Short mmCIF file of C-alpha atoms and ligand atoms in Angstrom, two decimals:
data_model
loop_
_atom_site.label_atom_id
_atom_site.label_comp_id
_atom_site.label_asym_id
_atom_site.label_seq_id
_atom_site.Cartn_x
_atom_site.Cartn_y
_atom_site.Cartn_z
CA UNK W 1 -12.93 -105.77 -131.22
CA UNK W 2 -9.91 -103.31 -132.00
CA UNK W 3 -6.11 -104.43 -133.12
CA UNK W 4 -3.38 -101.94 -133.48
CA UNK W 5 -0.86 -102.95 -135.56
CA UNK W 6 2.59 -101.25 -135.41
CA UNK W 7 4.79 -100.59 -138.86
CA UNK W 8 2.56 -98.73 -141.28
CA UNK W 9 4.83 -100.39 -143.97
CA UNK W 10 3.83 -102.73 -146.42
CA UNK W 11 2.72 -105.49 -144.37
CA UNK W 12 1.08 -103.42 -141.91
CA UNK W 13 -0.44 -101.32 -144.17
CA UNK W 14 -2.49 -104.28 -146.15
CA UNK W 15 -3.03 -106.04 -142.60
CA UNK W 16 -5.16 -103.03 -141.85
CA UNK W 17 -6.85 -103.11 -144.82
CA UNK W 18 -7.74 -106.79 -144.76
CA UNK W 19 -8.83 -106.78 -141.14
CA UNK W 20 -10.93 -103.79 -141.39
CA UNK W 21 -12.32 -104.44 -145.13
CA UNK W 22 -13.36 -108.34 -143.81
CA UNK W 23 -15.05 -106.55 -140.79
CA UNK W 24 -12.70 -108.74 -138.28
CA UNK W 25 -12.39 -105.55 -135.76
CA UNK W 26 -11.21 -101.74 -135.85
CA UNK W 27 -7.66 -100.99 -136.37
CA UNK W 28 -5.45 -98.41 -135.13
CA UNK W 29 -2.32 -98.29 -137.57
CA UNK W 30 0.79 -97.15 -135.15
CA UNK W 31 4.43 -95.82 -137.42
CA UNK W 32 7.41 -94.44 -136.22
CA UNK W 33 7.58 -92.05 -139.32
CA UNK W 34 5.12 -88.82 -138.92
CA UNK W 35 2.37 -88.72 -140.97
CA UNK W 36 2.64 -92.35 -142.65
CA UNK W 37 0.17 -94.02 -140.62
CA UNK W 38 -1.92 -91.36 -140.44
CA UNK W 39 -2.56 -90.69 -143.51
CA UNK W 40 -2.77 -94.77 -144.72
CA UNK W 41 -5.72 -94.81 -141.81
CA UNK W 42 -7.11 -92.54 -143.57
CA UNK W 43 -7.32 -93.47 -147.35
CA UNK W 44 -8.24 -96.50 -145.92
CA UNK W 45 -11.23 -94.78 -144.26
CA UNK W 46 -12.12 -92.90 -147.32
CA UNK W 47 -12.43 -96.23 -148.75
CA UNK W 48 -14.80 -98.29 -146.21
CA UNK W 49 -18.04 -96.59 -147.83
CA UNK W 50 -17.54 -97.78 -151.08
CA UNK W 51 -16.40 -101.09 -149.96
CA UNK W 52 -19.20 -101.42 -147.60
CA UNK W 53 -17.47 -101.67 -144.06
CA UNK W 54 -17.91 -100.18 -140.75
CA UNK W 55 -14.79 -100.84 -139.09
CA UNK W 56 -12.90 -97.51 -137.82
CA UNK W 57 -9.62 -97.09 -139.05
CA UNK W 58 -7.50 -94.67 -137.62
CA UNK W 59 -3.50 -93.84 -137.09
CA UNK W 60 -0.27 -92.07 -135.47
CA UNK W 61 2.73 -91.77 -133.48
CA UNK W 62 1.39 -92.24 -130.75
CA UNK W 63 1.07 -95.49 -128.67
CA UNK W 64 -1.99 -94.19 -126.19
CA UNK W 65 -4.67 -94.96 -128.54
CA UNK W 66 -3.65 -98.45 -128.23
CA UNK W 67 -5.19 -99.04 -125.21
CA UNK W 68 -7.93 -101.77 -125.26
CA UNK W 69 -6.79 -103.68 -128.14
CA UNK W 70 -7.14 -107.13 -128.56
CA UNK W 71 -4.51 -107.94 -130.42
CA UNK W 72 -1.00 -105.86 -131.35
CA UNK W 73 0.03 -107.19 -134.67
CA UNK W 74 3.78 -105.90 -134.76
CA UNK W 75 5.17 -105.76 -138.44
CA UNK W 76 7.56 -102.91 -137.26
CA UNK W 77 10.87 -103.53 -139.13
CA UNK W 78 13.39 -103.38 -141.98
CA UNK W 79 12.78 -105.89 -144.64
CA UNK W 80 15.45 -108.10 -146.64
CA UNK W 81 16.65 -106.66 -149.40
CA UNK W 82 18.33 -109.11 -152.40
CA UNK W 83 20.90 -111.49 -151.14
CA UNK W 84 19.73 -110.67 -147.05
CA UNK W 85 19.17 -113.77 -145.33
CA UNK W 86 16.42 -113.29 -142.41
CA UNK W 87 18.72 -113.13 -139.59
CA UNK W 88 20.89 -110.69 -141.21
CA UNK W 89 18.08 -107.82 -139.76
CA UNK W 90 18.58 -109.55 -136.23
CA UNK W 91 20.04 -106.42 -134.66
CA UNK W 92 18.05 -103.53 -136.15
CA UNK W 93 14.91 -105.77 -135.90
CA UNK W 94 15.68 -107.39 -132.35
CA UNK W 95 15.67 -103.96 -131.10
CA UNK W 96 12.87 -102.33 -132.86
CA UNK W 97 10.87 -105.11 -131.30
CA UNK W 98 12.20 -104.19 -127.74
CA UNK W 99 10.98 -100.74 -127.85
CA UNK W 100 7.81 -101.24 -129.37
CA UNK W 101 6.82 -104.08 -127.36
CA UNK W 102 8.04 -101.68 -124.44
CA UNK W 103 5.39 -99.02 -125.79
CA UNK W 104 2.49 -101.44 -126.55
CA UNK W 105 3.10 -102.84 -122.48
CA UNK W 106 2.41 -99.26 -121.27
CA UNK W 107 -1.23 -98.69 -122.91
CA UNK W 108 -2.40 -102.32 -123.67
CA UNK W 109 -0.85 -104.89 -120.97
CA UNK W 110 -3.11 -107.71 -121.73
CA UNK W 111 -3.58 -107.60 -125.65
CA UNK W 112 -1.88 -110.28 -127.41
CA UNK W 113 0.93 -110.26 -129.47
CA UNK W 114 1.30 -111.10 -132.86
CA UNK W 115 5.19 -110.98 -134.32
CA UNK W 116 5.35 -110.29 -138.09
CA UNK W 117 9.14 -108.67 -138.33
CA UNK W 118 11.93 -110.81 -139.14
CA UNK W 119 13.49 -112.88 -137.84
CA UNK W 120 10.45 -114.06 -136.65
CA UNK W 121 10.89 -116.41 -134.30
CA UNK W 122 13.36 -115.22 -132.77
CA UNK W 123 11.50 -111.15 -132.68
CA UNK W 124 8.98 -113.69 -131.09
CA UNK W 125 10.90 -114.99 -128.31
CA UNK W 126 12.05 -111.14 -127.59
CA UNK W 127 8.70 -110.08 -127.50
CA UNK W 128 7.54 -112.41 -124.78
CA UNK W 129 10.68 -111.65 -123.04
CA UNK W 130 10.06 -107.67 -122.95
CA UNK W 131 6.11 -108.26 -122.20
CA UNK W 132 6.85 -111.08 -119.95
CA UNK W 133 3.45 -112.20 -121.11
CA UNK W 134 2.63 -116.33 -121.56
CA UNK W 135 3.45 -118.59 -124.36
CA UNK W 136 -0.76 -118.36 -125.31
CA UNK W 137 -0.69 -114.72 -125.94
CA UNK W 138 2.48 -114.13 -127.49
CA UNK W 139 3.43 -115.73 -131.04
CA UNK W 140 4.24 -114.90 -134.24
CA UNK W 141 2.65 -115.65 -137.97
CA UNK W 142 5.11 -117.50 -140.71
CA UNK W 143 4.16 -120.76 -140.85
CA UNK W 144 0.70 -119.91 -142.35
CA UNK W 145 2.56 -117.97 -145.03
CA UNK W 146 5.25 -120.86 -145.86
CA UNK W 147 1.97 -123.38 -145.92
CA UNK W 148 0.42 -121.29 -148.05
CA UNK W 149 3.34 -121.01 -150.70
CA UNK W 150 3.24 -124.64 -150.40
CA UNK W 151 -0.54 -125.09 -151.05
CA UNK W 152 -0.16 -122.70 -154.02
CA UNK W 153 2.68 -124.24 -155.71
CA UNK W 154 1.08 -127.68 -155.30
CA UNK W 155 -2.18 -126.16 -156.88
CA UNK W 156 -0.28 -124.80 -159.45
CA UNK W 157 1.50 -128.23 -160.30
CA UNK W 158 -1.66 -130.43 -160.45
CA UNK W 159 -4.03 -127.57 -161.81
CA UNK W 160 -7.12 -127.73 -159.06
CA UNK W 161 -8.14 -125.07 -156.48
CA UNK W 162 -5.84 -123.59 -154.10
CA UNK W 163 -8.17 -124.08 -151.76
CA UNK W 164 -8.64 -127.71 -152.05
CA UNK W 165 -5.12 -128.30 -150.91
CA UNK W 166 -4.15 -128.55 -147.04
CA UNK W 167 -0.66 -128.85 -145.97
CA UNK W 168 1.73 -128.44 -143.56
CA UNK W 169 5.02 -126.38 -142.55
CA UNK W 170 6.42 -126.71 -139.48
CA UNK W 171 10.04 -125.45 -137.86
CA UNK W 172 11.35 -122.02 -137.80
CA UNK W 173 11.05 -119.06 -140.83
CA UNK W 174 13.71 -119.80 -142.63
CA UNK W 175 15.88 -121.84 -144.80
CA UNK W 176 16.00 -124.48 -142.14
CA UNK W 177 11.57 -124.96 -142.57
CA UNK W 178 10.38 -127.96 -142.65
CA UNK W 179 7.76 -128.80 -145.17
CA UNK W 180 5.74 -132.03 -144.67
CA UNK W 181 4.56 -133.82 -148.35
CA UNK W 182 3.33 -136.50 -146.46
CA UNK W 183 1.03 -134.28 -144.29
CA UNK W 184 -0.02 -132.63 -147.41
CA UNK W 185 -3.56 -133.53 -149.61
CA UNK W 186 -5.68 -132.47 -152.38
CA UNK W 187 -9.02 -132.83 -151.00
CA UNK W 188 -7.99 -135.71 -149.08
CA UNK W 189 -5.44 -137.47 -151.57
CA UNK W 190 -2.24 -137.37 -150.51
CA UNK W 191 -0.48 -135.44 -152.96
CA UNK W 192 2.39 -138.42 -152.75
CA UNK W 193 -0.57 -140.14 -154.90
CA UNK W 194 -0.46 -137.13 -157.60
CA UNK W 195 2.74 -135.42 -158.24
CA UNK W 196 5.85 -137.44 -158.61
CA UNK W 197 8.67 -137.44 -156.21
CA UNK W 198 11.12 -135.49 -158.01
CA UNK W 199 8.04 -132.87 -158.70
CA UNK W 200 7.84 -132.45 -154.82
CA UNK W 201 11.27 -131.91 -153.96
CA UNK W 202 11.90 -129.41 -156.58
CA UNK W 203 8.24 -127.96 -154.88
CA UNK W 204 9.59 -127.82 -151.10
CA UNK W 205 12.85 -126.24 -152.36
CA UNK W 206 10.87 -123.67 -153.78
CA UNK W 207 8.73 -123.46 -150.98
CA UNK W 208 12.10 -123.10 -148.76
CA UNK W 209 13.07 -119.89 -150.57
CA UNK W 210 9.77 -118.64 -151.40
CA UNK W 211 10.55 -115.34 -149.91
CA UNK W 212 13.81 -115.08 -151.32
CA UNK W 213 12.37 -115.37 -154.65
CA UNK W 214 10.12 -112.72 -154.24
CA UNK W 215 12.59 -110.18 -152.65
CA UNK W 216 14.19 -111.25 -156.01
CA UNK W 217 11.84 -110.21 -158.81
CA UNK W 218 10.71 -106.71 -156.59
CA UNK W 219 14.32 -105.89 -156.08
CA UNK W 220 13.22 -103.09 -153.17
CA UNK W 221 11.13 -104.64 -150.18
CA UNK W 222 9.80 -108.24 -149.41
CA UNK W 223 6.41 -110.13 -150.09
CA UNK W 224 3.58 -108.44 -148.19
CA UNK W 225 -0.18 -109.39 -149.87
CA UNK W 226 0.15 -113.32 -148.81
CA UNK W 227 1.60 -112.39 -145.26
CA UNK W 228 -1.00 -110.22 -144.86
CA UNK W 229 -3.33 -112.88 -145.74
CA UNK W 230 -1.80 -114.92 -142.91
CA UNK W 231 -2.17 -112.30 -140.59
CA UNK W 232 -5.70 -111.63 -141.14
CA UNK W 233 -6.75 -115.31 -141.15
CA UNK W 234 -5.11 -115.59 -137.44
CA UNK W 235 -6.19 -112.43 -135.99
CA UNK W 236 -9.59 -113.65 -137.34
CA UNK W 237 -9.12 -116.74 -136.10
CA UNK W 238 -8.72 -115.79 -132.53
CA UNK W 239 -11.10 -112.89 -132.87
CA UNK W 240 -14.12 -114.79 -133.99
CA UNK W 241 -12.85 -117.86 -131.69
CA UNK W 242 -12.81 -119.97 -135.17
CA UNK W 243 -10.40 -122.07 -133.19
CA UNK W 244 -8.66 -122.79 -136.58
CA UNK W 245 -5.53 -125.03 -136.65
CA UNK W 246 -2.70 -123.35 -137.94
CA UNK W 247 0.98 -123.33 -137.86
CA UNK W 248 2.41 -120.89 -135.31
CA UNK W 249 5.55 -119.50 -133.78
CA UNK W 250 5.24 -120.48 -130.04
CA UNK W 251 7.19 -121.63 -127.08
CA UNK W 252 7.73 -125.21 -126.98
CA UNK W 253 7.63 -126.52 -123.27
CA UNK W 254 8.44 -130.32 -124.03
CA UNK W 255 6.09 -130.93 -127.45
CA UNK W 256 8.53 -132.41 -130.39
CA UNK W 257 10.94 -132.80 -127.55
CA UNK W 258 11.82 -129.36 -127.45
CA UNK W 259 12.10 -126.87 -124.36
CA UNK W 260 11.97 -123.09 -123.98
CA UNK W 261 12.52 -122.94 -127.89
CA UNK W 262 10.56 -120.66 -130.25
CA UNK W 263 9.27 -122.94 -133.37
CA UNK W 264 6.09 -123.21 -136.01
CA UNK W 265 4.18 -126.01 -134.81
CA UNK W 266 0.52 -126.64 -135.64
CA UNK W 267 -1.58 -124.84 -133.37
CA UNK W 268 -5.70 -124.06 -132.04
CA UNK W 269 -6.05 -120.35 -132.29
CA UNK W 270 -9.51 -119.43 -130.21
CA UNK W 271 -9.96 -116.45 -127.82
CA UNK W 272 -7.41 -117.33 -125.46
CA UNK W 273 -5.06 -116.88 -128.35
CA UNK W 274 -2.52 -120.39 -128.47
CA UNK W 275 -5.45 -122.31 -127.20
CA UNK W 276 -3.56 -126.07 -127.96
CA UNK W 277 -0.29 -126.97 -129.58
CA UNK W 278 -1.15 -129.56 -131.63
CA UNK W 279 1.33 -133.09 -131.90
CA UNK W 280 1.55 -134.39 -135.32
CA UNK W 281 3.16 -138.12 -135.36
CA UNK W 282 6.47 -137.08 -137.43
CA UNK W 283 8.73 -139.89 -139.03
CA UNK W 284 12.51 -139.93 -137.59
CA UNK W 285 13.36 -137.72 -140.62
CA UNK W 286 11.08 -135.38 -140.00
CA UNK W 287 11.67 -134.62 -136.64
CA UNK W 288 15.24 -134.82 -136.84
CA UNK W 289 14.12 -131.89 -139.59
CA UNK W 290 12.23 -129.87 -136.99
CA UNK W 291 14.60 -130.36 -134.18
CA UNK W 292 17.44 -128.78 -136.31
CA UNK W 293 15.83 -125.63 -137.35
CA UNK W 294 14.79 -125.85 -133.68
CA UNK W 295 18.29 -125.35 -133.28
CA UNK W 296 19.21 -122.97 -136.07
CA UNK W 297 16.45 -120.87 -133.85
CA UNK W 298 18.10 -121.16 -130.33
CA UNK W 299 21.72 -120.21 -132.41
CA UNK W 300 19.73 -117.05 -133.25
CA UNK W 301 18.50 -116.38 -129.55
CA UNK W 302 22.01 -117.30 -128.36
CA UNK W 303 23.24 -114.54 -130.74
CA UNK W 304 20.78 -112.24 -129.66
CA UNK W 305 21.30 -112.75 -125.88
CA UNK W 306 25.29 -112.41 -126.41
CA UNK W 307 24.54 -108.87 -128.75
CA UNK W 308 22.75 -107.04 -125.59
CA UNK W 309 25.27 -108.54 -122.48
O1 TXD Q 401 6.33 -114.36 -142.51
C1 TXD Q 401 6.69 -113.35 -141.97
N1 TXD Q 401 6.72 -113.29 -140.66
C2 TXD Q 401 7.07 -112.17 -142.76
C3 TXD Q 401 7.91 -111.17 -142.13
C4 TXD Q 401 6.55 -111.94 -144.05
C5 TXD Q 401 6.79 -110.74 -144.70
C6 TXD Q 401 7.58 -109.67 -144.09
N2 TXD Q 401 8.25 -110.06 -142.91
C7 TXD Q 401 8.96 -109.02 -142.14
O2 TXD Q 401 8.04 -108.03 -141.67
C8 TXD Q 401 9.98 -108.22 -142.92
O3 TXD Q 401 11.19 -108.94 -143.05
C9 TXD Q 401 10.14 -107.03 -142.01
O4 TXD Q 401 11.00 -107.33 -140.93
C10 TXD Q 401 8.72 -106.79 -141.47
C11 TXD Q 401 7.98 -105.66 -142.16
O5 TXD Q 401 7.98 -105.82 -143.54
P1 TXD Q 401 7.39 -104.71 -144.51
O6 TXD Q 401 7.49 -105.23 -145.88
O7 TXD Q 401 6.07 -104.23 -144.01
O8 TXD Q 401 8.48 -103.53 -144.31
P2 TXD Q 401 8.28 -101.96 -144.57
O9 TXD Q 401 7.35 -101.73 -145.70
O10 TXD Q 401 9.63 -101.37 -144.60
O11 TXD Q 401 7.53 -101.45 -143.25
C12 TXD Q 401 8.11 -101.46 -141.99
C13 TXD Q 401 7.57 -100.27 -141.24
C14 TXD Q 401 8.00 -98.91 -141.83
O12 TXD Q 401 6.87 -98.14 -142.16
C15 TXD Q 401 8.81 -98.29 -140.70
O13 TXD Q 401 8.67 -96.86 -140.63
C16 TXD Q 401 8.22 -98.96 -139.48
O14 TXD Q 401 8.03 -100.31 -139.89
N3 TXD Q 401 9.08 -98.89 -138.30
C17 TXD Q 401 8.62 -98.61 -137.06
N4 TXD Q 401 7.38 -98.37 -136.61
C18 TXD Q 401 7.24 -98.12 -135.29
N5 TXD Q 401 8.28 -98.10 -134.42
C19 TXD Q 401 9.53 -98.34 -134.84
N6 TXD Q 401 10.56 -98.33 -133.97
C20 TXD Q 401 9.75 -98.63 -136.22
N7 TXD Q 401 10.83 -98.89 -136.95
C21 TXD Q 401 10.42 -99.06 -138.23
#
């Protein structure tokens, strides 16, 4: 199995390392500045024999070496910096994606495409535009991370395993996310059972600017190591066929009542990539929650569309 994964930054950087230390598939590490990716690929190399791995890393410029990957993983972009909201970087970001999902079409036609740069859903929707590829091959990872921040904090609040905690986040990355308590247990107890109400709110609002806070406290760059996490988990996901159910940026064609919108929505990732978009029963609230950051999304493609007339 090979990915490439464009953006030798820090999320593509620890992508690499996570997919090639965990023995998902080789990695070719693709960066617009000379020498970056390169020499990452290459540390990283210097590394597998002590970690015990025999994936091959390797990295450039260049987009040939692409060919015959599985998977692009696209984290090509400028991050926020403190006080940036995610679809401040539309128009640097909207057209990074353009030309490297341009590149990546030339040398690997039928790999799938996984959007990491912000904002994602709507780098998402561009980068099915550009490859003209279907919704199953062409989606983007933020929903795993925002779960994740979830499952963390609730760990955190009632002291027990990250692990034993499963929740969900649908709706778009962003402000406008949609956090579900009620679709949220510690091994199997809803957590409406163990934290009280005031607890959770105060946890979803932190779960809501989660990235924010981080940008925060490192003052230069955004979070990488959990998004990296997510990454891995989906590439691995499809790779291995785990068929793993996990919130995903994909093209809605009717679920939730939305069409033709880009949205995190719980989804089967096998080896045909989106293999199911999954229907959760929502309360009224809920989707009314999920149809306006629905919304919020589509403003962002409208702005898009009217930037390149
Ligand atoms: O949940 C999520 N989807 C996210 C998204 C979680 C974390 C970060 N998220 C976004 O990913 C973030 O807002 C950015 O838009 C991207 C990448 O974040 P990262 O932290 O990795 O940014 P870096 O360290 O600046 O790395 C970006 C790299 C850098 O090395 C650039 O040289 C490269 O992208 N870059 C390019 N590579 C190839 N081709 C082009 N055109 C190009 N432009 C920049």
């Amino acid at each position: 199995m090979k990915v490439t994964i464009v953006g030798a930054g820090n999320v593509g950087a620890t992508c690499a390392q996570r997919i090639a230390e965990a023995s998902i598939a080789d990695v070719y590490l693709v960066d617009v500045v000379d020498g970056l990716a390169a020499g990452k690929a290459l540390d990283m190399a210097q590394a597998a024999p002590i970690v015990g791995h025999g994936s091959r890393i390797s990295g450039g410029t260049d987009y040939a070496p692409a060919e015959g990957s599985d998977i692009v993983v696209i984290t090509a972009g400028l991050p926020r910096k403190p006080g940036m909201s995610r679809d401040d970087l539309l128009a640097a970001n909207g057209k990074i994606t353009t030309e490297v999902v341009t590149n990546i079409t030339k040398y690997a036609p039928k790999a799938m495409l996984l959007m990491v740069a912000n904002p994602l859903d709507v780098t998402t929707y561009i980068a099915q535009q550009v490859s003209g590829q279907p919704r199953e091959r062409v989606f983007g990872m933020a929903g795993v991370l925002d779960t994740a921040r979830f499952r963390a904090f609730i760990a955190m609040e009632v002291g027990c395993a990250p692990g034993d905690v499963t929740a969900m986040v649908l709706g778009g990355h962003g402000d406008s996310m949609v956090p579900l308590p009620r679709h949220s247990t510690v091994s199997g107890i809803p957590i409406t059972q163990l934290i009280p109400a005031e607890r959770i709110e105060a946890i979803v609002d932190r779960t809501r600017k989660g990235g924010a806070e981080i940008v925060g406290l490192l003052k230069q760059g955004s979070a990488f190591y959990a998004p990296a996490a997510a990454v891995a988990q989906m590439v691995g996901s499809i790779l291995r066929d785990e068929k793993h159910i996990l919130p995903t940026c994909v093209q809605l064609k009717g679920e939730y009542g939305l069409d033709d919108v880009f949205v995190g929505v719980p989804a089967r990732l096998g080896s045909a990539g989106v293999e199911q978009v999954v229907q959760v029963d929502l309360s009224e609230d809920e989707l009314a929650d999920l149809q306006a950051s629905a919304a919020h999304v589509q403003g962002t493609v409208e702005a898009w569309k009217t930037m390149n007339q």
